[in-house]
Tab-separated table of C-alpha atoms in Angstrom:
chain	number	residue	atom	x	y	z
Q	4	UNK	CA	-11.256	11.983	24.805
Q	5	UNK	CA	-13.352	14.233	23.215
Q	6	UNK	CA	-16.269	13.013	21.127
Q	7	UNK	CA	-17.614	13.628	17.390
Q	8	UNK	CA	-21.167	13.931	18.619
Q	9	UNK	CA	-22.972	16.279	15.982
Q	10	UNK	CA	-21.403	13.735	12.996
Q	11	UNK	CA	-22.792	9.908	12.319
Q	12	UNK	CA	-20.243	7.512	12.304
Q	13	UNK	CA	-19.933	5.180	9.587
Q	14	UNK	CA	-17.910	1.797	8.791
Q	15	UNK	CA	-15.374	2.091	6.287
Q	16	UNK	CA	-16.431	-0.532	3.684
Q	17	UNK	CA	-19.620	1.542	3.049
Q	18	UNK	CA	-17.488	4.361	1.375
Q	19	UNK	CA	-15.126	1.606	-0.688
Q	20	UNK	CA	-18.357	-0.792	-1.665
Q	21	UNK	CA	-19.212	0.962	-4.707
Q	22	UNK	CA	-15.648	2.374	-5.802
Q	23	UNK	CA	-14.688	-1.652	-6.000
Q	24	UNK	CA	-17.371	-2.188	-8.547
Q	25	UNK	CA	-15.755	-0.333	-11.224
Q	26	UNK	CA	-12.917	-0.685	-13.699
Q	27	UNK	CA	-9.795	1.277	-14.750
Q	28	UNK	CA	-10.495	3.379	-17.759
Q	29	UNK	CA	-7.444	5.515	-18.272
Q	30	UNK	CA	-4.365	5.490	-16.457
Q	31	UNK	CA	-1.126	6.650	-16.111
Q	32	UNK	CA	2.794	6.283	-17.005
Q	33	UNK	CA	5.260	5.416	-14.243
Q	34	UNK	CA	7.736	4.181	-16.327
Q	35	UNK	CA	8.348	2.840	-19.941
Q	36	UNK	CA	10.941	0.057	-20.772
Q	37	UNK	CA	11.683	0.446	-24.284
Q	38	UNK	CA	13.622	-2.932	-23.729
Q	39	UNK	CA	11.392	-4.712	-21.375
Q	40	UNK	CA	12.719	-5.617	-17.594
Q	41	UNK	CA	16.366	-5.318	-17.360
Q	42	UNK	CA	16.183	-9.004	-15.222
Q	43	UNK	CA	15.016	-10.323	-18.626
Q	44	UNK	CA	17.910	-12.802	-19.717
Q	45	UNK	CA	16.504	-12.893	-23.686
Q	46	UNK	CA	18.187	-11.517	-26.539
Q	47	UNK	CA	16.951	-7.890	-27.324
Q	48	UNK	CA	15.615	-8.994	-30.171
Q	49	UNK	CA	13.524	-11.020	-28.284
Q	50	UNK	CA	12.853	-8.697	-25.632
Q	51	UNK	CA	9.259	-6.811	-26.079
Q	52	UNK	CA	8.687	-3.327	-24.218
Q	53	UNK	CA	6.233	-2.357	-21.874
Q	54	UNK	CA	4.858	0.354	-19.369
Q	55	UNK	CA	4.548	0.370	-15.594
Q	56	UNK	CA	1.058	2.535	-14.849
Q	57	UNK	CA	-1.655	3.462	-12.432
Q	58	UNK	CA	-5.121	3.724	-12.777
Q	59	UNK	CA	-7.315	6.864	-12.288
Q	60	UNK	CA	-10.489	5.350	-10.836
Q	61	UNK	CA	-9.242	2.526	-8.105
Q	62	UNK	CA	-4.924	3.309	-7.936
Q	63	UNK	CA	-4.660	0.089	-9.318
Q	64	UNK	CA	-1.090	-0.831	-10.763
Q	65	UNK	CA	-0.996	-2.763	-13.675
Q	66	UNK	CA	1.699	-3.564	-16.506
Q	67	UNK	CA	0.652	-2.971	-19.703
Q	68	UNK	CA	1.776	-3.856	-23.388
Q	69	UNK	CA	1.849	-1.215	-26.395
Q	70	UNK	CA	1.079	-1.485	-29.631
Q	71	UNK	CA	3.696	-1.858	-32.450
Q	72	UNK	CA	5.788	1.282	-32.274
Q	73	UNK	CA	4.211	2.648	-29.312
Q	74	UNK	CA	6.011	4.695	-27.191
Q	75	UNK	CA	4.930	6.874	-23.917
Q	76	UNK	CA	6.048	10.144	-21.969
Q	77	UNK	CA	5.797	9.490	-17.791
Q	78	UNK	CA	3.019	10.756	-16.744
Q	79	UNK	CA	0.971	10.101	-19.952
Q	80	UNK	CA	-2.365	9.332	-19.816
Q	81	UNK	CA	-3.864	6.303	-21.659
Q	82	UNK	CA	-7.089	4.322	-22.626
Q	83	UNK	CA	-7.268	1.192	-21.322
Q	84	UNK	CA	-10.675	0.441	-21.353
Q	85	UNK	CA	-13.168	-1.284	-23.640
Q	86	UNK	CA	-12.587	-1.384	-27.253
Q	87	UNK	CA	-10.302	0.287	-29.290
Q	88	UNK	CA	-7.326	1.805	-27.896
Q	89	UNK	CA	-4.922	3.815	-29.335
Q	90	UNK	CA	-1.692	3.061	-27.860
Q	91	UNK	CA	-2.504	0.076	-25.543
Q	92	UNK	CA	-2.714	-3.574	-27.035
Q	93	UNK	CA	-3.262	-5.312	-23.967
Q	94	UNK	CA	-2.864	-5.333	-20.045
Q	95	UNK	CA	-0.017	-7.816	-18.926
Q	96	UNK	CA	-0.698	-8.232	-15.506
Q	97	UNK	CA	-1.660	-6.374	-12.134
Q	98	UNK	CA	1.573	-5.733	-10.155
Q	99	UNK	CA	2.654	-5.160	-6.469
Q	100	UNK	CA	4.306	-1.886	-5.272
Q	101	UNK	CA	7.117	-4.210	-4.978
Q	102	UNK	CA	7.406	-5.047	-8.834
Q	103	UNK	CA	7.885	-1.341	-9.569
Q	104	UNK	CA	10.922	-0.190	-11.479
Q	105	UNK	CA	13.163	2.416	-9.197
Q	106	UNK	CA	11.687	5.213	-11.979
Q	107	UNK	CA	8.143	3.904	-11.172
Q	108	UNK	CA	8.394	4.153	-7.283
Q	109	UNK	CA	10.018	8.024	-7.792
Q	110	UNK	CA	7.084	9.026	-9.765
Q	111	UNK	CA	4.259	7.491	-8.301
Q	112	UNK	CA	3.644	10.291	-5.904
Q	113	UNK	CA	3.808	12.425	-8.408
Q	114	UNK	CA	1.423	11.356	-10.626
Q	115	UNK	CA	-0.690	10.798	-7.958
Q	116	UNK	CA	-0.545	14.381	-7.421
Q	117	UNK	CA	-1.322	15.303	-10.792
Q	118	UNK	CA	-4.493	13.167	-11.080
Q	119	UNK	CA	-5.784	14.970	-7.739
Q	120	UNK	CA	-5.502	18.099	-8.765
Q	121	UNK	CA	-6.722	17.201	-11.991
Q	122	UNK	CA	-10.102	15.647	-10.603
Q	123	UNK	CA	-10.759	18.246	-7.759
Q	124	UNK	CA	-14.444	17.953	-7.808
Q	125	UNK	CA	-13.991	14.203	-6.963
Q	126	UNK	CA	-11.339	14.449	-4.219
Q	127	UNK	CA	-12.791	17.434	-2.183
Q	128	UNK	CA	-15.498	15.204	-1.168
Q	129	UNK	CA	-12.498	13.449	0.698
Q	130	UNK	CA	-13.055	16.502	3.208
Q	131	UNK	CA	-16.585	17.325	2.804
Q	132	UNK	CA	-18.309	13.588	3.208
Q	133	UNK	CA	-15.522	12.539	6.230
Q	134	UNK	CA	-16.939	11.362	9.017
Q	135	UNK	CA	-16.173	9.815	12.739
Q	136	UNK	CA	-14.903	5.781	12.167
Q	137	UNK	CA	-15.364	5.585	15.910
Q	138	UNK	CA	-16.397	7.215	18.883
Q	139	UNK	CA	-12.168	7.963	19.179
Q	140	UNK	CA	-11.109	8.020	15.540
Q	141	UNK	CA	-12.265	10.224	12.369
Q	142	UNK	CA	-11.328	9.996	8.811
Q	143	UNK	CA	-9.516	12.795	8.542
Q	144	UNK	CA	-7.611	11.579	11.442
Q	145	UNK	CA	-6.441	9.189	8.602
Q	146	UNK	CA	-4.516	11.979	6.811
Q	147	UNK	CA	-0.991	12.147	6.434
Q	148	UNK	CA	-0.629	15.421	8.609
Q	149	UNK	CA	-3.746	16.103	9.532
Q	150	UNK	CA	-3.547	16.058	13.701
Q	151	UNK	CA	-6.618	16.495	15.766
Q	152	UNK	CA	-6.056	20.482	15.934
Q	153	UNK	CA	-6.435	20.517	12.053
Q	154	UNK	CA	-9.178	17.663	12.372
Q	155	UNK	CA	-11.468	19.747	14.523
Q	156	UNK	CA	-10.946	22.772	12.450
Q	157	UNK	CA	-11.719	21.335	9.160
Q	158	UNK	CA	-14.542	19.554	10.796
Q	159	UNK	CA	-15.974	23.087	12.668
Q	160	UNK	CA	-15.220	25.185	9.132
Q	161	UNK	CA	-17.435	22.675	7.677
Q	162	UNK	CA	-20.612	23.284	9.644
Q	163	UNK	CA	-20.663	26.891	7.626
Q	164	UNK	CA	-21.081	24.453	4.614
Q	165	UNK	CA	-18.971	22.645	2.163
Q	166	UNK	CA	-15.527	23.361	0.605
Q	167	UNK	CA	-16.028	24.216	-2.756
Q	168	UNK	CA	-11.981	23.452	-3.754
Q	169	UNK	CA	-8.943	23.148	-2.622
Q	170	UNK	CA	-8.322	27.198	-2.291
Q	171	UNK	CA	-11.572	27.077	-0.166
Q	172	UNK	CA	-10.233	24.560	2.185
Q	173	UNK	CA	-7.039	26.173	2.541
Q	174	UNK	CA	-7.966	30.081	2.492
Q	175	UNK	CA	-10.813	29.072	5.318
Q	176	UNK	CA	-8.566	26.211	7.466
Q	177	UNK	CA	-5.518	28.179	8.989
Q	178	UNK	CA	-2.544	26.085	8.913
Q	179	UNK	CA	-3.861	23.472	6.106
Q	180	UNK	CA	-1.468	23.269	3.399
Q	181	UNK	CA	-1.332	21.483	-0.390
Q	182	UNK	CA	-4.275	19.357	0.184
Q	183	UNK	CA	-3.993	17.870	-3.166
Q	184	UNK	CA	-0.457	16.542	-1.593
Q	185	UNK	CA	-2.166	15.153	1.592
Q	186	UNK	CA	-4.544	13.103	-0.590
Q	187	UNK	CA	-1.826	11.485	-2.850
Q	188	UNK	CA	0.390	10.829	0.313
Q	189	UNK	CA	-2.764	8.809	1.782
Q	190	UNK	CA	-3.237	6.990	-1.810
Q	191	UNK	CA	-0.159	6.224	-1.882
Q	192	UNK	CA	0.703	4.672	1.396
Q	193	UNK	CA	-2.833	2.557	0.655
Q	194	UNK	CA	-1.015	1.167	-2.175
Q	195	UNK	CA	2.397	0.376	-0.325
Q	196	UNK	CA	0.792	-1.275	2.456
Q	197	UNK	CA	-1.477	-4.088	0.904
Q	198	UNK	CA	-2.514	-4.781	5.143
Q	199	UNK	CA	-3.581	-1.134	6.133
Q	200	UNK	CA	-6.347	-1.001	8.283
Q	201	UNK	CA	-8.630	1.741	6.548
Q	202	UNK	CA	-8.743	2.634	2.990
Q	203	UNK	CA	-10.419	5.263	1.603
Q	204	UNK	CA	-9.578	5.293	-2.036
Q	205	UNK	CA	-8.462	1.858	-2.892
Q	206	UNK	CA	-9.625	-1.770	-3.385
């Protein structure tokens, strides 16, 4: 099988090391229950509401509680971090894909979406710094379709230097399509699958 011999290869918790360091800032509205979870056996008086999200930075998915006649649009972004937020009293808990709402599993992808494209400069450097894993496998091999035909192209395209955006990538690799897609497909199949072998943008 054919070699990446012009590329260095690289183990995969070099390029995670120093994403794990840092904390969600903002993140982003999967779903809001006005009424808290519908399992909840309380009184609705009793009954507080509260918002499924995602982070930005790491994909992490956390529950979160809103302050006192707080309520959010999907696919809102909000302040989570230090100090004083506007719409966010507190983080409840960090969740499993699992413990998403129906509405919250939908939309992930979505969102996802929207917070690649919105971040371009950050996520194009998930083509232009991939490298060989092995002698047999390469990051972009790691792509949700991405074959080895694609692989080789984005990796020969390169040589005449970096992709500047996404309409670089596509306008100078025939048959590559919506990377912005391909990236949130990846993301989010890292967070469904807490056990898969090689992440590349989460925890």
């Amino acid at each position: 099988m054919r070699g990446y011999p012009h590329e260095k290869r690289g183990k995969m918790e070099k390029s995670t090391a120093g994403r794990q360091k840092r904390k969600e800032i903002y993140a982003r509205i999967l779903d809001f229950l006005h009424y808290g979870h519908l399992d909840d056996g309380r009184p609705v008086y009793q009954k507080k509401p509260l918002a499924q999200a995602v982070g930005e930075e790491q994909f992490v998915l956390i529950e979160l509680s809103p302050k006192k006649d707080k309520v959010f649009e999907l696919y809102e972004r909000v302040y989570i971090g230090e100090g004083e937020r506007e719409k966010i009293d507190h983080v409840i808990k960090r969740l499993r894909y699992e413990e998403l709402t129906p509405t919250a599993r939908v939309e992930l992808h979505y969102v996802l979406v929207i917070i690649v494209e919105e971040n371009e400069e950050r996520f194009i450097k998930a083509f232009n710094n991939a490298k060989p894993i092995t002698t047999r496998l390469h990051t972009l091999d790691l792509f949700p379709g991405i074959g080895k035909k694609l692989m080789w192209a984005i990796v020969e395209e390169r040589k005449k230097g970096e992709f500047a955006s996404f309409d670089d990538l596509t306008k100078r690799v025939k048959g590559l399509h919506h990377p912005e897609k391909i990236l949130a497909k990846r993301i989010e199949d890292e967070i469904i699958d807490e056990h898969i072998k090689y992440r590349l943008f989460t925890p």
